[in-house]
């Protein structure tokens, strides 16, 4: 039956993201973050390594033939015994409280050395053939470190097309009745009512559910909010000015008659937020001409927004192409909007960027 397609993949992806998200929360609350700077100057923490190990172990257990493209590599852990042991302790301690769910997910890791090899299984080159998972263990690492928004991201591509996407957003409010506000990411407490899992399967719609500590909770369908007039839109953009040109975004908003200030938020939580109608547009305008976006930063969010009634393209209006390897080599920036106003937004984007 068509509606059952990818049901096992979705179930395992939801559980895997849920378990990895618990690990990241435990890092936030009780650990020094073990922050290192990567060669591109972006930060990586013990939470990134631990979450990646847990997700890959679950995927290998359930889908041993599949390839994996993941953001991190184990090199730093191979060279630093103390860091490796800290991540190993975290990974050993992470499990869902529901034994049946934990059993279904499987993928227990036998030793610290096995954990390093598992982390490095995320080194696939990607491409347009076969089943390939894309993992960002902590997207928005800077948001994670400052207690703002971050997301644990997992997408399944088949022959270069995203079929399943899951985003775990531990710091977003569960309720989708709240419109976005400036300070949505600023509260670092682990209050009740926080933590959302977004998901989508191609052709089957998009859903959200509260993040839980055991098996997955019941889902609700999510949809982008109808916009009577584009000038009423709320748009989201990165917190980091280096990731998206805020000057260009402001000029585009002005061109569209938008007067509300943007909501700045880290990570793919932006895709989840507009997919459930808490915001309307996501503008990611290239801040650096030479930067090439990574597939793990967009695969899950792209599908979730499209399945919620949105359109996602680059700044020229081209669909994001996940079939070209680890990067979106053929795209620049991201523009996500409800389907019926997306064309209007792209016109405004072109008129500002081509000035
Ligand atoms: N110059 C740049 N332009 C666009 N994106 C960038 C960038 N440098 C880093 N990034 C990516 O932006 C992601 C965060 O996106 P956002 O700004 O939406 O929170 C980072 O993910 P990680 O945090 O996983 O490293 C990183 O992959
Ligand atoms: Mg990322």
PDB file of N, CA and C in Angstrom, residues 62-153:
ATOM      1  N   UNK A  62      19.460  -1.500  11.569  1.00  0.00           N
ATOM      2  CA  UNK A  62      18.182  -1.716  10.888  1.00  0.00           C
ATOM      3  C   UNK A  62      18.280  -1.769   9.372  1.00  0.00           C
ATOM      4  N   UNK A  63      19.227  -1.039   8.811  1.00  0.00           N
ATOM      5  CA  UNK A  63      19.353  -0.956   7.348  1.00  0.00           C
ATOM      6  C   UNK A  63      20.818  -1.115   6.972  1.00  0.00           C
ATOM      7  N   UNK A  64      21.378  -2.308   7.183  1.00  0.00           N
ATOM      8  CA  UNK A  64      22.830  -2.471   7.062  1.00  0.00           C
ATOM      9  C   UNK A  64      23.396  -2.161   5.677  1.00  0.00           C
ATOM     10  N   UNK A  65      22.566  -2.207   4.643  1.00  0.00           N
ATOM     11  CA  UNK A  65      23.101  -1.950   3.293  1.00  0.00           C
ATOM     12  C   UNK A  65      23.180  -0.464   2.949  1.00  0.00           C
ATOM     13  N   UNK A  66      22.518   0.382   3.721  1.00  0.00           N
ATOM     14  CA  UNK A  66      22.400   1.789   3.336  1.00  0.00           C
ATOM     15  C   UNK A  66      23.706   2.559   3.554  1.00  0.00           C
ATOM     16  N   UNK A  67      23.906   3.573   2.731  1.00  0.00           N
ATOM     17  CA  UNK A  67      25.075   4.454   2.916  1.00  0.00           C
ATOM     18  C   UNK A  67      24.702   5.646   3.790  1.00  0.00           C
ATOM     19  N   UNK A  68      25.728   6.291   4.327  1.00  0.00           N
ATOM     20  CA  UNK A  68      25.472   7.394   5.259  1.00  0.00           C
ATOM     21  C   UNK A  68      26.417   8.569   4.985  1.00  0.00           C
ATOM     22  N   UNK A  69      25.815   9.741   4.874  1.00  0.00           N
ATOM     23  CA  UNK A  69      26.567  10.992   4.782  1.00  0.00           C
ATOM     24  C   UNK A  69      26.318  11.727   6.099  1.00  0.00           C
ATOM     25  N   UNK A  70      27.358  11.877   6.917  1.00  0.00           N
ATOM     26  CA  UNK A  70      27.160  12.576   8.189  1.00  0.00           C
ATOM     27  C   UNK A  70      28.196  13.674   8.332  1.00  0.00           C
ATOM     28  N   UNK A  71      27.845  14.678   9.132  1.00  0.00           N
ATOM     29  CA  UNK A  71      28.696  15.874   9.183  1.00  0.00           C
ATOM     30  C   UNK A  71      30.064  15.624   9.827  1.00  0.00           C
ATOM     31  N   UNK A  72      30.098  14.824  10.904  1.00  0.00           N
ATOM     32  CA  UNK A  72      31.345  14.756  11.688  1.00  0.00           C
ATOM     33  C   UNK A  72      32.208  13.553  11.308  1.00  0.00           C
ATOM     34  N   UNK A  73      33.497  13.637  11.699  1.00  0.00           N
ATOM     35  CA  UNK A  73      34.402  12.492  11.557  1.00  0.00           C
ATOM     36  C   UNK A  73      35.101  12.282  12.901  1.00  0.00           C
ATOM     37  N   UNK A  74      35.675  11.068  13.112  1.00  0.00           N
ATOM     38  CA  UNK A  74      36.179  10.702  14.443  1.00  0.00           C
ATOM     39  C   UNK A  74      37.630  11.107  14.694  1.00  0.00           C
ATOM     40  N   UNK A  75      38.257  11.785  13.735  1.00  0.00           N
ATOM     41  CA  UNK A  75      39.691  12.071  13.846  1.00  0.00           C
ATOM     42  C   UNK A  75      40.082  12.671  15.205  1.00  0.00           C
ATOM     43  N   UNK A  76      39.364  13.699  15.631  1.00  0.00           N
ATOM     44  CA  UNK A  76      39.715  14.355  16.902  1.00  0.00           C
ATOM     45  C   UNK A  76      39.604  13.392  18.074  1.00  0.00           C
ATOM     46  N   UNK A  77      38.661  12.472  18.009  1.00  0.00           N
ATOM     47  CA  UNK A  77      38.491  11.505  19.110  1.00  0.00           C
ATOM     48  C   UNK A  77      39.594  10.452  19.086  1.00  0.00           C
ATOM     49  N   UNK A  78      40.083  10.136  17.901  1.00  0.00           N
ATOM     50  CA  UNK A  78      41.186   9.161  17.797  1.00  0.00           C
ATOM     51  C   UNK A  78      42.459   9.751  18.410  1.00  0.00           C
ATOM     52  N   UNK A  79      42.584  11.084  18.339  1.00  0.00           N
ATOM     53  CA  UNK A  79      43.816  11.736  18.813  1.00  0.00           C
ATOM     54  C   UNK A  79      43.738  12.207  20.261  1.00  0.00           C
ATOM     55  N   UNK A  80      42.574  12.082  20.880  1.00  0.00           N
ATOM     56  CA  UNK A  80      42.403  12.642  22.226  1.00  0.00           C
ATOM     57  C   UNK A  80      41.646  11.633  23.096  1.00  0.00           C
ATOM     58  N   UNK A  81      42.437  10.903  23.942  1.00  0.00           N
ATOM     59  CA  UNK A  81      41.869   9.800  24.727  1.00  0.00           C
ATOM     60  C   UNK A  81      40.764  10.282  25.666  1.00  0.00           C
ATOM     61  N   UNK A  82      40.996  11.426  26.274  1.00  0.00           N
ATOM     62  CA  UNK A  82      40.022  11.892  27.266  1.00  0.00           C
ATOM     63  C   UNK A  82      38.689  12.253  26.605  1.00  0.00           C
ATOM     64  N   UNK A  83      38.800  12.916  25.459  1.00  0.00           N
ATOM     65  CA  UNK A  83      37.594  13.297  24.717  1.00  0.00           C
ATOM     66  C   UNK A  83      36.831  12.035  24.284  1.00  0.00           C
ATOM     67  N   UNK A  84      37.602  11.042  23.801  1.00  0.00           N
ATOM     68  CA  UNK A  84      36.976   9.788  23.365  1.00  0.00           C
ATOM     69  C   UNK A  84      36.239   9.122  24.522  1.00  0.00           C
ATOM     70  N   UNK A  85      36.864   9.062  25.689  1.00  0.00           N
ATOM     71  CA  UNK A  85      36.221   8.407  26.841  1.00  0.00           C
ATOM     72  C   UNK A  85      34.964   9.168  27.270  1.00  0.00           C
ATOM     73  N   UNK A  86      35.002  10.491  27.185  1.00  0.00           N
ATOM     74  CA  UNK A  86      33.818  11.275  27.575  1.00  0.00           C
ATOM     75  C   UNK A  86      32.659  10.966  26.631  1.00  0.00           C
ATOM     76  N   UNK A  87      32.960  10.920  25.334  1.00  0.00           N
ATOM     77  CA  UNK A  87      31.887  10.624  24.379  1.00  0.00           C
ATOM     78  C   UNK A  87      31.386   9.193  24.584  1.00  0.00           C
ATOM     79  N   UNK A  88      32.306   8.285  24.856  1.00  0.00           N
ATOM     80  CA  UNK A  88      31.925   6.875  25.077  1.00  0.00           C
ATOM     81  C   UNK A  88      30.988   6.759  26.281  1.00  0.00           C
ATOM     82  N   UNK A  89      31.299   7.466  27.363  1.00  0.00           N
ATOM     83  CA  UNK A  89      30.420   7.438  28.549  1.00  0.00           C
ATOM     84  C   UNK A  89      29.022   7.942  28.211  1.00  0.00           C
ATOM     85  N   UNK A  90      28.994   8.991  27.415  1.00  0.00           N
ATOM     86  CA  UNK A  90      27.696   9.557  27.012  1.00  0.00           C
ATOM     87  C   UNK A  90      26.877   8.556  26.199  1.00  0.00           C
ATOM     88  N   UNK A  91      27.563   7.944  25.230  1.00  0.00           N
ATOM     89  CA  UNK A  91      26.882   7.021  24.310  1.00  0.00           C
ATOM     90  C   UNK A  91      26.381   5.792  25.083  1.00  0.00           C
ATOM     91  N   UNK A  92      27.219   5.286  25.999  1.00  0.00           N
ATOM     92  CA  UNK A  92      26.797   4.118  26.807  1.00  0.00           C
ATOM     93  C   UNK A  92      25.572   4.434  27.651  1.00  0.00           C
ATOM     94  N   UNK A  93      25.501   5.684  28.089  1.00  0.00           N
ATOM     95  CA  UNK A  93      24.418   6.069  29.007  1.00  0.00           C
ATOM     96  C   UNK A  93      23.128   6.475  28.310  1.00  0.00           C
ATOM     97  N   UNK A  94      23.131   6.529  26.987  1.00  0.00           N
ATOM     98  CA  UNK A  94      21.947   7.057  26.289  1.00  0.00           C
ATOM     99  C   UNK A  94      21.019   5.928  25.873  1.00  0.00           C
ATOM    100  N   UNK A  95      19.822   5.928  26.410  1.00  0.00           N
ATOM    101  CA  UNK A  95      18.835   4.955  25.915  1.00  0.00           C
ATOM    102  C   UNK A  95      17.433   5.501  26.158  1.00  0.00           C
ATOM    103  N   UNK A  96      16.503   5.024  25.331  1.00  0.00           N
ATOM    104  CA  UNK A  96      15.102   5.399  25.510  1.00  0.00           C
ATOM    105  C   UNK A  96      14.577   4.654  26.722  1.00  0.00           C
ATOM    106  N   UNK A  97      13.652   5.273  27.464  1.00  0.00           N
ATOM    107  CA  UNK A  97      13.184   4.602  28.687  1.00  0.00           C
ATOM    108  C   UNK A  97      12.242   3.437  28.364  1.00  0.00           C
ATOM    109  N   UNK A  98      11.682   3.399  27.163  1.00  0.00           N
ATOM    110  CA  UNK A  98      10.796   2.311  26.772  1.00  0.00           C
ATOM    111  C   UNK A  98      11.644   1.174  26.178  1.00  0.00           C
ATOM    112  N   UNK A  99      11.639   0.012  26.891  1.00  0.00           N
ATOM    113  CA  UNK A  99      12.536  -1.078  26.501  1.00  0.00           C
ATOM    114  C   UNK A  99      12.203  -1.607  25.109  1.00  0.00           C
ATOM    115  N   UNK A 100      10.916  -1.624  24.762  1.00  0.00           N
ATOM    116  CA  UNK A 100      10.530  -2.135  23.437  1.00  0.00           C
ATOM    117  C   UNK A 100      11.086  -1.223  22.347  1.00  0.00           C
ATOM    118  N   UNK A 101      10.948   0.079  22.559  1.00  0.00           N
ATOM    119  CA  UNK A 101      11.460   1.034  21.567  1.00  0.00           C
ATOM    120  C   UNK A 101      12.981   0.919  21.466  1.00  0.00           C
ATOM    121  N   UNK A 102      13.633   0.807  22.604  1.00  0.00           N
ATOM    122  CA  UNK A 102      15.096   0.725  22.612  1.00  0.00           C
ATOM    123  C   UNK A 102      15.550  -0.536  21.867  1.00  0.00           C
ATOM    124  N   UNK A 103      14.792  -1.604  22.073  1.00  0.00           N
ATOM    125  CA  UNK A 103      15.085  -2.869  21.415  1.00  0.00           C
ATOM    126  C   UNK A 103      14.894  -2.791  19.902  1.00  0.00           C
ATOM    127  N   UNK A 104      13.803  -2.148  19.493  1.00  0.00           N
ATOM    128  CA  UNK A 104      13.519  -1.971  18.061  1.00  0.00           C
ATOM    129  C   UNK A 104      14.628  -1.176  17.387  1.00  0.00           C
ATOM    130  N   UNK A 105      15.093  -0.155  18.098  1.00  0.00           N
ATOM    131  CA  UNK A 105      16.117   0.715  17.543  1.00  0.00           C
ATOM    132  C   UNK A 105      17.444  -0.023  17.459  1.00  0.00           C
ATOM    133  N   UNK A 106      17.785  -0.739  18.515  1.00  0.00           N
ATOM    134  CA  UNK A 106      19.005  -1.552  18.546  1.00  0.00           C
ATOM    135  C   UNK A 106      20.245  -0.722  18.344  1.00  0.00           C
ATOM    136  N   UNK A 107      21.319  -1.402  17.891  1.00  0.00           N
ATOM    137  CA  UNK A 107      22.545  -0.694  17.574  1.00  0.00           C
ATOM    138  C   UNK A 107      23.404  -0.409  18.780  1.00  0.00           C
ATOM    139  N   UNK A 108      23.437  -1.364  19.753  1.00  0.00           N
ATOM    140  CA  UNK A 108      24.328  -1.098  20.891  1.00  0.00           C
ATOM    141  C   UNK A 108      25.776  -1.194  20.392  1.00  0.00           C
ATOM    142  N   UNK A 109      26.634  -0.374  20.959  1.00  0.00           N
ATOM    143  CA  UNK A 109      28.016  -0.250  20.470  1.00  0.00           C
ATOM    144  C   UNK A 109      28.934  -0.960  21.454  1.00  0.00           C
ATOM    145  N   UNK A 110      29.859  -1.810  20.930  1.00  0.00           N
ATOM    146  CA  UNK A 110      30.586  -2.725  21.822  1.00  0.00           C
ATOM    147  C   UNK A 110      31.792  -2.096  22.523  1.00  0.00           C
ATOM    148  N   UNK A 111      32.410  -1.089  21.964  1.00  0.00           N
ATOM    149  CA  UNK A 111      33.634  -0.548  22.576  1.00  0.00           C
ATOM    150  C   UNK A 111      33.889   0.861  22.054  1.00  0.00           C
ATOM    151  N   UNK A 112      34.771   1.614  22.724  1.00  0.00           N
ATOM    152  CA  UNK A 112      35.096   2.965  22.220  1.00  0.00           C
ATOM    153  C   UNK A 112      35.653   2.922  20.800  1.00  0.00           C
ATOM    154  N   UNK A 113      36.447   1.892  20.495  1.00  0.00           N
ATOM    155  CA  UNK A 113      37.040   1.803  19.148  1.00  0.00           C
ATOM    156  C   UNK A 113      35.935   1.570  18.116  1.00  0.00           C
ATOM    157  N   UNK A 114      34.971   0.695  18.480  1.00  0.00           N
ATOM    158  CA  UNK A 114      33.850   0.447  17.560  1.00  0.00           C
ATOM    159  C   UNK A 114      33.071   1.744  17.340  1.00  0.00           C
ATOM    160  N   UNK A 115      32.949   2.541  18.388  1.00  0.00           N
ATOM    161  CA  UNK A 115      32.224   3.821  18.278  1.00  0.00           C
ATOM    162  C   UNK A 115      32.898   4.752  17.251  1.00  0.00           C
ATOM    163  N   UNK A 116      34.231   4.767  17.266  1.00  0.00           N
ATOM    164  CA  UNK A 116      34.945   5.635  16.307  1.00  0.00           C
ATOM    165  C   UNK A 116      34.692   5.172  14.880  1.00  0.00           C
ATOM    166  N   UNK A 117      34.741   3.854  14.687  1.00  0.00           N
ATOM    167  CA  UNK A 117      34.495   3.331  13.332  1.00  0.00           C
ATOM    168  C   UNK A 117      33.067   3.644  12.887  1.00  0.00           C
ATOM    169  N   UNK A 118      32.142   3.572  13.831  1.00  0.00           N
ATOM    170  CA  UNK A 118      30.738   3.884  13.498  1.00  0.00           C
ATOM    171  C   UNK A 118      30.608   5.353  13.101  1.00  0.00           C
ATOM    172  N   UNK A 119      31.232   6.239  13.861  1.00  0.00           N
ATOM    173  CA  UNK A 119      31.171   7.676  13.500  1.00  0.00           C
ATOM    174  C   UNK A 119      31.699   7.876  12.075  1.00  0.00           C
ATOM    175  N   UNK A 120      32.786   7.165  11.736  1.00  0.00           N
ATOM    176  CA  UNK A 120      33.391   7.345  10.405  1.00  0.00           C
ATOM    177  C   UNK A 120      32.620   6.639   9.287  1.00  0.00           C
ATOM    178  N   UNK A 121      31.585   5.872   9.638  1.00  0.00           N
ATOM    179  CA  UNK A 121      30.723   5.299   8.584  1.00  0.00           C
ATOM    180  C   UNK A 121      29.911   6.386   7.889  1.00  0.00           C
ATOM    181  N   UNK A 122      29.951   7.579   8.439  1.00  0.00           N
ATOM    182  CA  UNK A 122      29.203   8.678   7.816  1.00  0.00           C
ATOM    183  C   UNK A 122      29.978   9.355   6.705  1.00  0.00           C
ATOM    184  N   UNK A 123      30.957   8.638   6.145  1.00  0.00           N
ATOM    185  CA  UNK A 123      31.845   9.284   5.166  1.00  0.00           C
ATOM    186  C   UNK A 123      31.454   9.018   3.717  1.00  0.00           C
ATOM    187  N   UNK A 124      30.227   8.552   3.475  1.00  0.00           N
ATOM    188  CA  UNK A 124      29.816   8.311   2.081  1.00  0.00           C
ATOM    189  C   UNK A 124      29.945   9.599   1.261  1.00  0.00           C
ATOM    190  N   UNK A 125      30.236   9.402  -0.006  1.00  0.00           N
ATOM    191  CA  UNK A 125      30.344  10.569  -0.901  1.00  0.00           C
ATOM    192  C   UNK A 125      28.979  11.074  -1.341  1.00  0.00           C
ATOM    193  N   UNK A 126      27.921  10.321  -0.994  1.00  0.00           N
ATOM    194  CA  UNK A 126      26.584  10.725  -1.433  1.00  0.00           C
ATOM    195  C   UNK A 126      26.415  10.473  -2.921  1.00  0.00           C
ATOM    196  N   UNK A 127      25.414  11.099  -3.520  1.00  0.00           N
ATOM    197  CA  UNK A 127      25.239  10.920  -4.964  1.00  0.00           C
ATOM    198  C   UNK A 127      23.813  10.579  -5.347  1.00  0.00           C
ATOM    199  N   UNK A 128      23.658  10.162  -6.606  1.00  0.00           N
ATOM    200  CA  UNK A 128      22.301   9.978  -7.146  1.00  0.00           C
ATOM    201  C   UNK A 128      21.876   8.516  -7.246  1.00  0.00           C
ATOM    202  N   UNK A 129      22.637   7.604  -6.590  1.00  0.00           N
ATOM    203  CA  UNK A 129      22.303   6.178  -6.678  1.00  0.00           C
ATOM    204  C   UNK A 129      22.054   5.599  -5.298  1.00  0.00           C
ATOM    205  N   UNK A 130      20.951   4.843  -5.163  1.00  0.00           N
ATOM    206  CA  UNK A 130      20.717   4.032  -3.978  1.00  0.00           C
ATOM    207  C   UNK A 130      20.216   4.814  -2.778  1.00  0.00           C
ATOM    208  N   UNK A 131      20.228   4.113  -1.635  1.00  0.00           N
ATOM    209  CA  UNK A 131      19.677   4.679  -0.391  1.00  0.00           C
ATOM    210  C   UNK A 131      20.810   5.306   0.422  1.00  0.00           C
ATOM    211  N   UNK A 132      20.684   6.582   0.699  1.00  0.00           N
ATOM    212  CA  UNK A 132      21.716   7.309   1.442  1.00  0.00           C
ATOM    213  C   UNK A 132      21.039   8.173   2.517  1.00  0.00           C
ATOM    214  N   UNK A 133      21.484   7.979   3.762  1.00  0.00           N
ATOM    215  CA  UNK A 133      20.970   8.817   4.856  1.00  0.00           C
ATOM    216  C   UNK A 133      21.880  10.025   5.025  1.00  0.00           C
ATOM    217  N   UNK A 134      21.280  11.181   5.317  1.00  0.00           N
ATOM    218  CA  UNK A 134      22.067  12.389   5.618  1.00  0.00           C
ATOM    219  C   UNK A 134      21.815  12.765   7.075  1.00  0.00           C
ATOM    220  N   UNK A 135      22.904  12.917   7.828  1.00  0.00           N
ATOM    221  CA  UNK A 135      22.786  13.185   9.274  1.00  0.00           C
ATOM    222  C   UNK A 135      23.499  14.478   9.646  1.00  0.00           C
ATOM    223  N   UNK A 136      22.796  15.354  10.336  1.00  0.00           N
ATOM    224  CA  UNK A 136      23.467  16.446  11.051  1.00  0.00           C
ATOM    225  C   UNK A 136      23.155  16.217  12.525  1.00  0.00           C
ATOM    226  N   UNK A 137      24.156  15.729  13.301  1.00  0.00           N
ATOM    227  CA  UNK A 137      23.847  15.321  14.678  1.00  0.00           C
ATOM    228  C   UNK A 137      23.430  16.495  15.558  1.00  0.00           C
ATOM    229  N   UNK A 138      24.066  17.642  15.362  1.00  0.00           N
ATOM    230  CA  UNK A 138      23.575  18.887  15.986  1.00  0.00           C
ATOM    231  C   UNK A 138      23.709  19.986  14.940  1.00  0.00           C
ATOM    232  N   UNK A 139      22.567  20.358  14.382  1.00  0.00           N
ATOM    233  CA  UNK A 139      22.571  21.463  13.439  1.00  0.00           C
ATOM    234  C   UNK A 139      22.331  22.740  14.245  1.00  0.00           C
ATOM    235  N   UNK A 140      23.135  23.754  13.967  1.00  0.00           N
ATOM    236  CA  UNK A 140      23.049  24.967  14.789  1.00  0.00           C
ATOM    237  C   UNK A 140      23.860  24.766  16.069  1.00  0.00           C
ATOM    238  N   UNK A 141      25.078  24.254  15.927  1.00  0.00           N
ATOM    239  CA  UNK A 141      25.896  23.990  17.119  1.00  0.00           C
ATOM    240  C   UNK A 141      26.065  25.271  17.945  1.00  0.00           C
ATOM    241  N   UNK A 142      26.132  26.407  17.256  1.00  0.00           N
ATOM    242  CA  UNK A 142      26.281  27.664  18.010  1.00  0.00           C
ATOM    243  C   UNK A 142      25.016  27.954  18.824  1.00  0.00           C
ATOM    244  N   UNK A 143      23.869  27.647  18.274  1.00  0.00           N
ATOM    245  CA  UNK A 143      22.608  27.804  19.009  1.00  0.00           C
ATOM    246  C   UNK A 143      22.556  26.861  20.202  1.00  0.00           C
ATOM    247  N   UNK A 144      22.997  25.634  19.990  1.00  0.00           N
ATOM    248  CA  UNK A 144      23.064  24.635  21.063  1.00  0.00           C
ATOM    249  C   UNK A 144      23.919  25.164  22.212  1.00  0.00           C
ATOM    250  N   UNK A 145      25.076  25.719  21.884  1.00  0.00           N
ATOM    251  CA  UNK A 145      25.993  26.189  22.922  1.00  0.00           C
ATOM    252  C   UNK A 145      25.423  27.375  23.695  1.00  0.00           C
ATOM    253  N   UNK A 146      24.621  28.207  23.020  1.00  0.00           N
ATOM    254  CA  UNK A 146      24.095  29.366  23.738  1.00  0.00           C
ATOM    255  C   UNK A 146      22.698  29.109  24.313  1.00  0.00           C
ATOM    256  N   UNK A 147      22.218  27.872  24.253  1.00  0.00           N
ATOM    257  CA  UNK A 147      20.903  27.561  24.823  1.00  0.00           C
ATOM    258  C   UNK A 147      19.760  27.994  23.930  1.00  0.00           C
ATOM    259  N   UNK A 148      20.048  28.227  22.669  1.00  0.00           N
ATOM    260  CA  UNK A 148      19.005  28.614  21.711  1.00  0.00           C
ATOM    261  C   UNK A 148      18.509  27.416  20.928  1.00  0.00           C
ATOM    262  N   UNK A 149      18.072  27.667  19.715  1.00  0.00           N
ATOM    263  CA  UNK A 149      17.531  26.575  18.910  1.00  0.00           C
ATOM    264  C   UNK A 149      18.655  25.746  18.285  1.00  0.00           C
ATOM    265  N   UNK A 150      18.422  24.448  18.219  1.00  0.00           N
ATOM    266  CA  UNK A 150      19.266  23.562  17.432  1.00  0.00           C
ATOM    267  C   UNK A 150      18.390  22.390  17.010  1.00  0.00           C
ATOM    268  N   UNK A 151      18.908  21.558  16.118  1.00  0.00           N
ATOM    269  CA  UNK A 151      18.090  20.444  15.628  1.00  0.00           C
ATOM    270  C   UNK A 151      18.967  19.224  15.365  1.00  0.00           C
ATOM    271  N   UNK A 152      18.434  18.052  15.693  1.00  0.00           N
ATOM    272  CA  UNK A 152      19.060  16.783  15.328  1.00  0.00           C
ATOM    273  C   UNK A 152      18.351  16.340  14.048  1.00  0.00           C
ATOM    274  N   UNK A 153      19.123  16.181  12.964  1.00  0.00           N
ATOM    275  CA  UNK A 153      18.502  16.099  11.630  1.00  0.00           C
ATOM    276  C   UNK A 153      18.859  14.792  10.915  1.00  0.00           C
TER     277      UNK A 153
END
